[in-house]
PDB file of C-alpha atoms in Angstrom:
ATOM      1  CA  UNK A   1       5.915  -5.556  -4.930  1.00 88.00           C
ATOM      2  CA  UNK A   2       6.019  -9.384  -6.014  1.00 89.00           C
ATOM      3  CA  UNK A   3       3.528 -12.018  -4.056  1.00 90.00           C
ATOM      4  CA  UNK A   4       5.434 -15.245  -4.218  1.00 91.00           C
ATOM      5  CA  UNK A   5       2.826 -17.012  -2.425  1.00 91.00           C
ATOM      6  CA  UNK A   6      -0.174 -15.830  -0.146  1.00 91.00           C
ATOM      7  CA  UNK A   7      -2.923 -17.817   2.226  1.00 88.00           C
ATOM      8  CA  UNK A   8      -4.943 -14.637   3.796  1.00 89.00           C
ATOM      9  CA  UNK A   9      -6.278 -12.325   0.833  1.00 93.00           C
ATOM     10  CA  UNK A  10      -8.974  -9.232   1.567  1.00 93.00           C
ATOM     11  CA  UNK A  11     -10.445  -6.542  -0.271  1.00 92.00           C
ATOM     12  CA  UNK A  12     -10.462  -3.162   2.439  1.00 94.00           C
ATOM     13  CA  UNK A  13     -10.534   0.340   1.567  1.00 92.00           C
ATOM     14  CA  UNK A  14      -7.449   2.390   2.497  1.00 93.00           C
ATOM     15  CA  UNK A  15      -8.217   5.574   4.466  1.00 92.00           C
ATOM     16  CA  UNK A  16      -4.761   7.604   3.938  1.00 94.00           C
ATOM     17  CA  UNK A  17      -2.415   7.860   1.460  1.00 94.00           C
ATOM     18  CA  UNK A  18      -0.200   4.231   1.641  1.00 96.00           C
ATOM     19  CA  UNK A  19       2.779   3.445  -0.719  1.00 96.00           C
ATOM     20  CA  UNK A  20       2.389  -0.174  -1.888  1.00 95.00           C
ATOM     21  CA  UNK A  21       4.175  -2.556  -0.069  1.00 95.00           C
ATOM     22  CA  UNK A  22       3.845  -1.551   3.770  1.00 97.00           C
ATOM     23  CA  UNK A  23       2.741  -3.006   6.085  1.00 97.00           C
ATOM     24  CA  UNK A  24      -0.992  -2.289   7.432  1.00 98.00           C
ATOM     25  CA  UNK A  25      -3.454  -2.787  10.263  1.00 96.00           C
ATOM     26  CA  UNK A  26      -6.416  -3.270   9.919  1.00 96.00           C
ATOM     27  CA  UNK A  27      -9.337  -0.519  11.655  1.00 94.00           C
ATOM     28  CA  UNK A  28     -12.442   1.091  10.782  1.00 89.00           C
ATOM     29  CA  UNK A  29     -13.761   1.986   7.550  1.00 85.00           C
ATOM     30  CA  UNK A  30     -14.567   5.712   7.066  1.00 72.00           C
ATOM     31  CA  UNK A  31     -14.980   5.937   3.428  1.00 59.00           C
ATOM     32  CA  UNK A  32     -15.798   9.489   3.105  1.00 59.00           C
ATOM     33  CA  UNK A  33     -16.895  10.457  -0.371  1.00 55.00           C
ATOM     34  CA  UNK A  34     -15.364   7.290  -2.243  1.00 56.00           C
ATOM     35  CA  UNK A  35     -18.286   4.539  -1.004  1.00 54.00           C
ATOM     36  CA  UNK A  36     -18.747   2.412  -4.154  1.00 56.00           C
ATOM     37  CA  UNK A  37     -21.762   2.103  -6.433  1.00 54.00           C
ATOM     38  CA  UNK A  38     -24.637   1.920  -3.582  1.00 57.00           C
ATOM     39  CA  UNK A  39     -22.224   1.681  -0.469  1.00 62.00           C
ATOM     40  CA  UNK A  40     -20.693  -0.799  -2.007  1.00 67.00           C
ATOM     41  CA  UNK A  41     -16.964   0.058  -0.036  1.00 73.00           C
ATOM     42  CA  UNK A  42     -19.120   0.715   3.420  1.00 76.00           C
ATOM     43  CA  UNK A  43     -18.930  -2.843   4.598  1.00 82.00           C
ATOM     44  CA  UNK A  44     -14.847  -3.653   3.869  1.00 89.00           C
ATOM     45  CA  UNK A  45     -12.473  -3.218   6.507  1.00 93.00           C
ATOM     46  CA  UNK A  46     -10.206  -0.118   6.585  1.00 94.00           C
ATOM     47  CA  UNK A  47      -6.313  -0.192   6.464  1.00 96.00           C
ATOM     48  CA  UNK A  48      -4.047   2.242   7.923  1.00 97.00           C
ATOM     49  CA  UNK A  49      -0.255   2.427   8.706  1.00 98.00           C
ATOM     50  CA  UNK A  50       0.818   2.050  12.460  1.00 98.00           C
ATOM     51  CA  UNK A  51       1.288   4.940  14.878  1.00 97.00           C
ATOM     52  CA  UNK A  52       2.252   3.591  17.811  1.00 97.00           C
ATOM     53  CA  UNK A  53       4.429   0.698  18.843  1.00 96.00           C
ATOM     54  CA  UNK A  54       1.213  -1.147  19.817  1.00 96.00           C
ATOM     55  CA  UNK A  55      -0.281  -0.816  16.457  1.00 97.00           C
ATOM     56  CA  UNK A  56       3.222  -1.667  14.817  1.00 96.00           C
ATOM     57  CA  UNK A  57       2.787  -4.760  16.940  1.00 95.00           C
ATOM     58  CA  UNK A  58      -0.380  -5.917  14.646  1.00 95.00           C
ATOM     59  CA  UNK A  59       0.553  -4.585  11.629  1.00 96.00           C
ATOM     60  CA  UNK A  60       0.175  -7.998   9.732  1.00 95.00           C
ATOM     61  CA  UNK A  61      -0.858  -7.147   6.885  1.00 96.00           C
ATOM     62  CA  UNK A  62       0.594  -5.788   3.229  1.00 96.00           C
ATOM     63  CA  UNK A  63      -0.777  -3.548   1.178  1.00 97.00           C
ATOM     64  CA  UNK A  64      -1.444  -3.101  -2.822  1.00 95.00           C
ATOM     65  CA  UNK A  65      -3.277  -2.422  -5.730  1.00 92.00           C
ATOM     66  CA  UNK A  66      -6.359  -4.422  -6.512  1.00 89.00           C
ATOM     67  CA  UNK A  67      -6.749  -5.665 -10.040  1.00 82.00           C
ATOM     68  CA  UNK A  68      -7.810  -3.612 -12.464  1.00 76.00           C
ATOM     69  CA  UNK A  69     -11.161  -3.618 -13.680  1.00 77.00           C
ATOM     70  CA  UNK A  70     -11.060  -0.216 -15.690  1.00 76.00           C
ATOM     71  CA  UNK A  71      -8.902   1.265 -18.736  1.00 79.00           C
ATOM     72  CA  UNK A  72      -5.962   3.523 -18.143  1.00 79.00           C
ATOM     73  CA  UNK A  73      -5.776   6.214 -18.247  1.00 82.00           C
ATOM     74  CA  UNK A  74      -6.054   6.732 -14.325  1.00 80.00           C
ATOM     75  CA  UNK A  75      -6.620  10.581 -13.193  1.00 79.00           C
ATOM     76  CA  UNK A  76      -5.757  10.631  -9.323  1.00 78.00           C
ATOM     77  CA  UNK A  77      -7.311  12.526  -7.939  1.00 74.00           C
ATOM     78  CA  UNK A  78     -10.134  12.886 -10.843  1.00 70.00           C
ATOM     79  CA  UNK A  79     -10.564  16.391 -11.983  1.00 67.00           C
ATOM     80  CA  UNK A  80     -13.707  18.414 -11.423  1.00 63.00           C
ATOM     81  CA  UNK A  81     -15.654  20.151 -13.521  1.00 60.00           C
ATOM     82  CA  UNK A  82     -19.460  21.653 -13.416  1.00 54.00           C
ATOM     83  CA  UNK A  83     -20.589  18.949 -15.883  1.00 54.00           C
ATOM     84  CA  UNK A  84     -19.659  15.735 -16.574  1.00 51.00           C
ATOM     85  CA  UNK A  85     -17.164  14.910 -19.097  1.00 53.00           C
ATOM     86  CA  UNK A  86     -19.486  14.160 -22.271  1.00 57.00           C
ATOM     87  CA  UNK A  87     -16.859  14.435 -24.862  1.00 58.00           C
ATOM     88  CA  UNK A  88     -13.732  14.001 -23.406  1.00 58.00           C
ATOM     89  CA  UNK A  89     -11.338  16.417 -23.078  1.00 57.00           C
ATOM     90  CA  UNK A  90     -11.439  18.390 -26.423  1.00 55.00           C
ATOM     91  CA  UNK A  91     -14.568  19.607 -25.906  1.00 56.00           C
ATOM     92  CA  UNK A  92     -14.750  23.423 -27.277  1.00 57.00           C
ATOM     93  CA  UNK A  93     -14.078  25.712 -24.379  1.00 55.00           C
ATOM     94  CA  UNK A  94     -12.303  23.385 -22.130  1.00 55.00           C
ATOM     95  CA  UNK A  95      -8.948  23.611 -23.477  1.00 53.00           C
ATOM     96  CA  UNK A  96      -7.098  25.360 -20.299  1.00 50.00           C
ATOM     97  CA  UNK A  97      -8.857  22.824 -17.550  1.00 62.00           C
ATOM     98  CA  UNK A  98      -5.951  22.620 -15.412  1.00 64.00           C
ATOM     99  CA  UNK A  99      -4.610  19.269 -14.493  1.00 70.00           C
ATOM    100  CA  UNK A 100      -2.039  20.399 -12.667  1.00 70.00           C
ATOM    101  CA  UNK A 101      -2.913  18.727  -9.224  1.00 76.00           C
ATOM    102  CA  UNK A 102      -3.406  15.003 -10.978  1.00 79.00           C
ATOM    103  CA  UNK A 103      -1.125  12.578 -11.400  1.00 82.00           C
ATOM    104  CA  UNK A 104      -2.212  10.723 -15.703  1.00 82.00           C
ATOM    105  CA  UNK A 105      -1.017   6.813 -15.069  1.00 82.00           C
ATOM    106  CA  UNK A 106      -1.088   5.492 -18.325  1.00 83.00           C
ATOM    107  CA  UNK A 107      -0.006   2.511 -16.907  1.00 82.00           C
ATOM    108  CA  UNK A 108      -1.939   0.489 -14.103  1.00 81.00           C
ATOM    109  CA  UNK A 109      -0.170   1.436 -11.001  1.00 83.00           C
ATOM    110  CA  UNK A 110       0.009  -1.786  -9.576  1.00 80.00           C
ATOM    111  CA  UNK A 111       2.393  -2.984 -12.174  1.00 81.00           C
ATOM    112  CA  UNK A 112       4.674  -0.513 -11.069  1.00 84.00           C
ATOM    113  CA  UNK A 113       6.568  -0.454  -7.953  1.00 86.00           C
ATOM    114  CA  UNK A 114       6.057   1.593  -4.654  1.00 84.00           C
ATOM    115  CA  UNK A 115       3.347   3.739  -6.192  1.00 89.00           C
ATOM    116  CA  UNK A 116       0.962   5.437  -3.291  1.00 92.00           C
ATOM    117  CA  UNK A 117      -2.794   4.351  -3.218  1.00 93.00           C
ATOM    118  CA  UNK A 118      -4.813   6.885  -2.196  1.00 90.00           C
ATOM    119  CA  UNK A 119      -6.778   7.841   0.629  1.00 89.00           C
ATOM    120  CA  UNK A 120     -10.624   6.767  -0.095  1.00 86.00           C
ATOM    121  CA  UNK A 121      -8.925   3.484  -2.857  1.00 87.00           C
ATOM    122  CA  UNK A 122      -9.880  -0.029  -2.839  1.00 89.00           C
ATOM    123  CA  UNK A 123      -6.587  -2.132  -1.961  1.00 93.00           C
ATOM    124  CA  UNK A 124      -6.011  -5.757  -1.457  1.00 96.00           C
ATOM    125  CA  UNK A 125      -4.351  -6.554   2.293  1.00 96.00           C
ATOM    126  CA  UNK A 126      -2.562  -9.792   2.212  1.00 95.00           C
ATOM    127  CA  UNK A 127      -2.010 -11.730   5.751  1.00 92.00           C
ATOM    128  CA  UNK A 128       0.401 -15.016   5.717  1.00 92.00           C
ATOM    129  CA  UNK A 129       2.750 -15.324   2.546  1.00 94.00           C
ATOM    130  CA  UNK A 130       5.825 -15.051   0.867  1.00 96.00           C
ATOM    131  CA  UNK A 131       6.412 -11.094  -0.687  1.00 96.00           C
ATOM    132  CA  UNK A 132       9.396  -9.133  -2.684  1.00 96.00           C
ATOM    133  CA  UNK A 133       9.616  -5.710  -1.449  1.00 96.00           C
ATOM    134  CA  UNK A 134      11.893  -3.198  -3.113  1.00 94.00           C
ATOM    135  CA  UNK A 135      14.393  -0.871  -2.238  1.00 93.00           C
ATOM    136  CA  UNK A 136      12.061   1.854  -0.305  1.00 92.00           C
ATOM    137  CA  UNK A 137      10.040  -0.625   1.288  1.00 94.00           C
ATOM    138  CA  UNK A 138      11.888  -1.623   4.156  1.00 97.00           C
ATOM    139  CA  UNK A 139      14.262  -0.072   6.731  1.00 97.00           C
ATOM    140  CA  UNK A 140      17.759  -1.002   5.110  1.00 96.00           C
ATOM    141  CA  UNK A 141      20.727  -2.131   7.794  1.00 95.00           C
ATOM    142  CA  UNK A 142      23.391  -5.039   7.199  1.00 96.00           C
ATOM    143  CA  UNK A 143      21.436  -7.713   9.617  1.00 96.00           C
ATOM    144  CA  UNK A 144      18.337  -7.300   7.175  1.00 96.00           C
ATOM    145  CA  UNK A 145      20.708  -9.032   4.665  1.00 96.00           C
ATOM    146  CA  UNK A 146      20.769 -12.335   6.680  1.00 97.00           C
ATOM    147  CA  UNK A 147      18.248 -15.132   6.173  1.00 97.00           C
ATOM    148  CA  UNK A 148      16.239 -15.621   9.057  1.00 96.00           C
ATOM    149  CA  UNK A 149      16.238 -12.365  10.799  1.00 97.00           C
ATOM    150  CA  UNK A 150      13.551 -11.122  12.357  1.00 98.00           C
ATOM    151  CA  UNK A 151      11.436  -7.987  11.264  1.00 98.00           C
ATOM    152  CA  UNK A 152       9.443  -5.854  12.841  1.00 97.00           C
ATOM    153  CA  UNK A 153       7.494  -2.897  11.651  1.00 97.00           C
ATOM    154  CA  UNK A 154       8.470   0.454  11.920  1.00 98.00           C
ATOM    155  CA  UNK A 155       5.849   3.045  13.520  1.00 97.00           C
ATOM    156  CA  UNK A 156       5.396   6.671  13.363  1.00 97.00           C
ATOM    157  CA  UNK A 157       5.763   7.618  17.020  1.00 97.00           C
ATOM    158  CA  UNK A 158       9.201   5.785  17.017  1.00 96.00           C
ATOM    159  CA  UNK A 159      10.747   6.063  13.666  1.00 96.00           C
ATOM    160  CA  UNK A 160       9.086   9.484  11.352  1.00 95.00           C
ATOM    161  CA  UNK A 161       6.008   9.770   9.337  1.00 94.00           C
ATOM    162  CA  UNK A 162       7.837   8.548   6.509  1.00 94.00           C
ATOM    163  CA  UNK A 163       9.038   5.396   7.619  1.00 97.00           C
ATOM    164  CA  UNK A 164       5.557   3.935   9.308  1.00 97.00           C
ATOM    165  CA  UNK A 165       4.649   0.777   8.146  1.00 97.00           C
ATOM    166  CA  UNK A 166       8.451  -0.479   6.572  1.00 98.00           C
ATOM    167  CA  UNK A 167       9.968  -3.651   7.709  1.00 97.00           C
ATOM    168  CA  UNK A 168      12.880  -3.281   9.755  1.00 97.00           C
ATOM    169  CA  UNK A 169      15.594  -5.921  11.574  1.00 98.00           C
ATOM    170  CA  UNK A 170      15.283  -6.913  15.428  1.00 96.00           C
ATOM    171  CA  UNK A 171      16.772  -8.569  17.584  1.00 96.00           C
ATOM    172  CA  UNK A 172      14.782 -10.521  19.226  1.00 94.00           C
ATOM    173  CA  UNK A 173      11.524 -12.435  17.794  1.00 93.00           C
ATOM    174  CA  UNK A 174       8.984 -10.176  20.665  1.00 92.00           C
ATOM    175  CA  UNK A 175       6.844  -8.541  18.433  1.00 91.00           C
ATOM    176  CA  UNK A 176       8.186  -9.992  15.135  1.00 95.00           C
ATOM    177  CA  UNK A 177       5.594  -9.780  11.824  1.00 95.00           C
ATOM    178  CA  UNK A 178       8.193 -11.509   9.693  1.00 97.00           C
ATOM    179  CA  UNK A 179      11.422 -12.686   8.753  1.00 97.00           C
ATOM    180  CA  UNK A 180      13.959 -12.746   6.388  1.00 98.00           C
ATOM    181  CA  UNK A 181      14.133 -15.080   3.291  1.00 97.00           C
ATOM    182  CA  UNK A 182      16.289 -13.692   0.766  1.00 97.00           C
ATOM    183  CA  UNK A 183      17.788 -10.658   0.281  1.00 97.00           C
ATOM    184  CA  UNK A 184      19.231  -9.349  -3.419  1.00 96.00           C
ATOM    185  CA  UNK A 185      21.885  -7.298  -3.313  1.00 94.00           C
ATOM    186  CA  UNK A 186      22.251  -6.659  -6.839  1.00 95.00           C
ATOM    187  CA  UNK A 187      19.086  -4.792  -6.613  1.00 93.00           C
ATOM    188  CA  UNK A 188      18.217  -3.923  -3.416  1.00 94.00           C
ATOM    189  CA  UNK A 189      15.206  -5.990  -2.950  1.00 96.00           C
ATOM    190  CA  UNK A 190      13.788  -8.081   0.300  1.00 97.00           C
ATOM    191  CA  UNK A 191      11.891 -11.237  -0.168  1.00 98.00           C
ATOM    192  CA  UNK A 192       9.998 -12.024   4.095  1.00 97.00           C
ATOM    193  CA  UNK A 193       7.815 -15.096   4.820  1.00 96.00           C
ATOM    194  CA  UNK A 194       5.092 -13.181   7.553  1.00 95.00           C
ATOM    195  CA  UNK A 195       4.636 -15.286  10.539  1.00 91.00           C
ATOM    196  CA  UNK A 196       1.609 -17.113  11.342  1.00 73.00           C
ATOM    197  CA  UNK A 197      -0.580 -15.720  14.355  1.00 63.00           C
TER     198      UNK A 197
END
């Protein structure tokens, strides 16, 4: 995802598993195990992706990564162990803990594209701006390919688990979180201007 140009920024914790670049709403924090250094994550809002045509309807907000502010490599989720790692992974004895289930990023994911934060992460939400959303992102039909269409997001009740929280062409402006600005053919990729509630 690129930002091209934002107003509204916020820190919220996102409580399921939400590919970068969809749209969000925002509800209640419920930060299970993941609260921060002394409840740190308790008081920022929660994000989630819409269910429900109403909740499509205030979707406003998209979703990524925050800035880093530790070294890759990123274990998701972290591996457990009885003990705490004390000397790494080469520690005597340890040399079959299975890491099957975790995904190593040895790159920050948010300079990739379309990677899935977590349920439990930190994410930024970002309300009124200009974003590039590739291929993946957004619903794909020939009218989303015209400048000044209108958008609206897609929910899970209407249109599948796996499409909640894309952007996708309407018709009409009723209910409308955005609209079109540019659309690159050559590689698939939407730049939307949100609207201003």
């Amino acid at each position: 995802m690129e930002i091209r140009k934002y107003t509204d920024i916020m820190g919220v914790v996102v409580i399921e598993d939400i590919p970068e670049g969809r749209m969000v709403l925002i509800t209640a924090n419920t930060p299970g195990e993941l609260t921060g250094s002394f409840g740190s994550r308790l008081d920022l809002p929660g994000v989630k992706l819409p269910d429900t045509a109403a909740e499509a309807a205030l979707a406003k907000y998209v979703v990524t990564w925050p800035v880093p502010y530790q070294t890759t490599p990123l274990y998701i989720p972290v591996p457990s162990v009885d003990y705490a790692f004390r000397q790494g992974f080469g520690t005597p004895g340890w040399d079959s803990l299975p890491l099957t289930s975790t995904t190593i990023h040895l790159t920050w994911p948010g300079q990739k594209e379309g990677i899935t934060i977590p349920s439990g992460y930190l994410g930024i939400a970002f309300d009124r701006g200009v974003f590039t959303v590739p291929s993946g992102a957004f619903v794909y039909e020939a009218n989303v390919e015209v400048v000044g269409s209108y958008l609206v997001v897609a929910n899970t009740n209407d249109d599948g688990a796996g499409e909640a929280g894309k952007l996708k062409y309407s018709a009409t402006a009723t209910n409308a979180i955005a609209i079109v600005e540019h659309y690159d053919s050559s590689n698939t990729r939407l730049t939307f201007r949100t609207l201003h509630f």
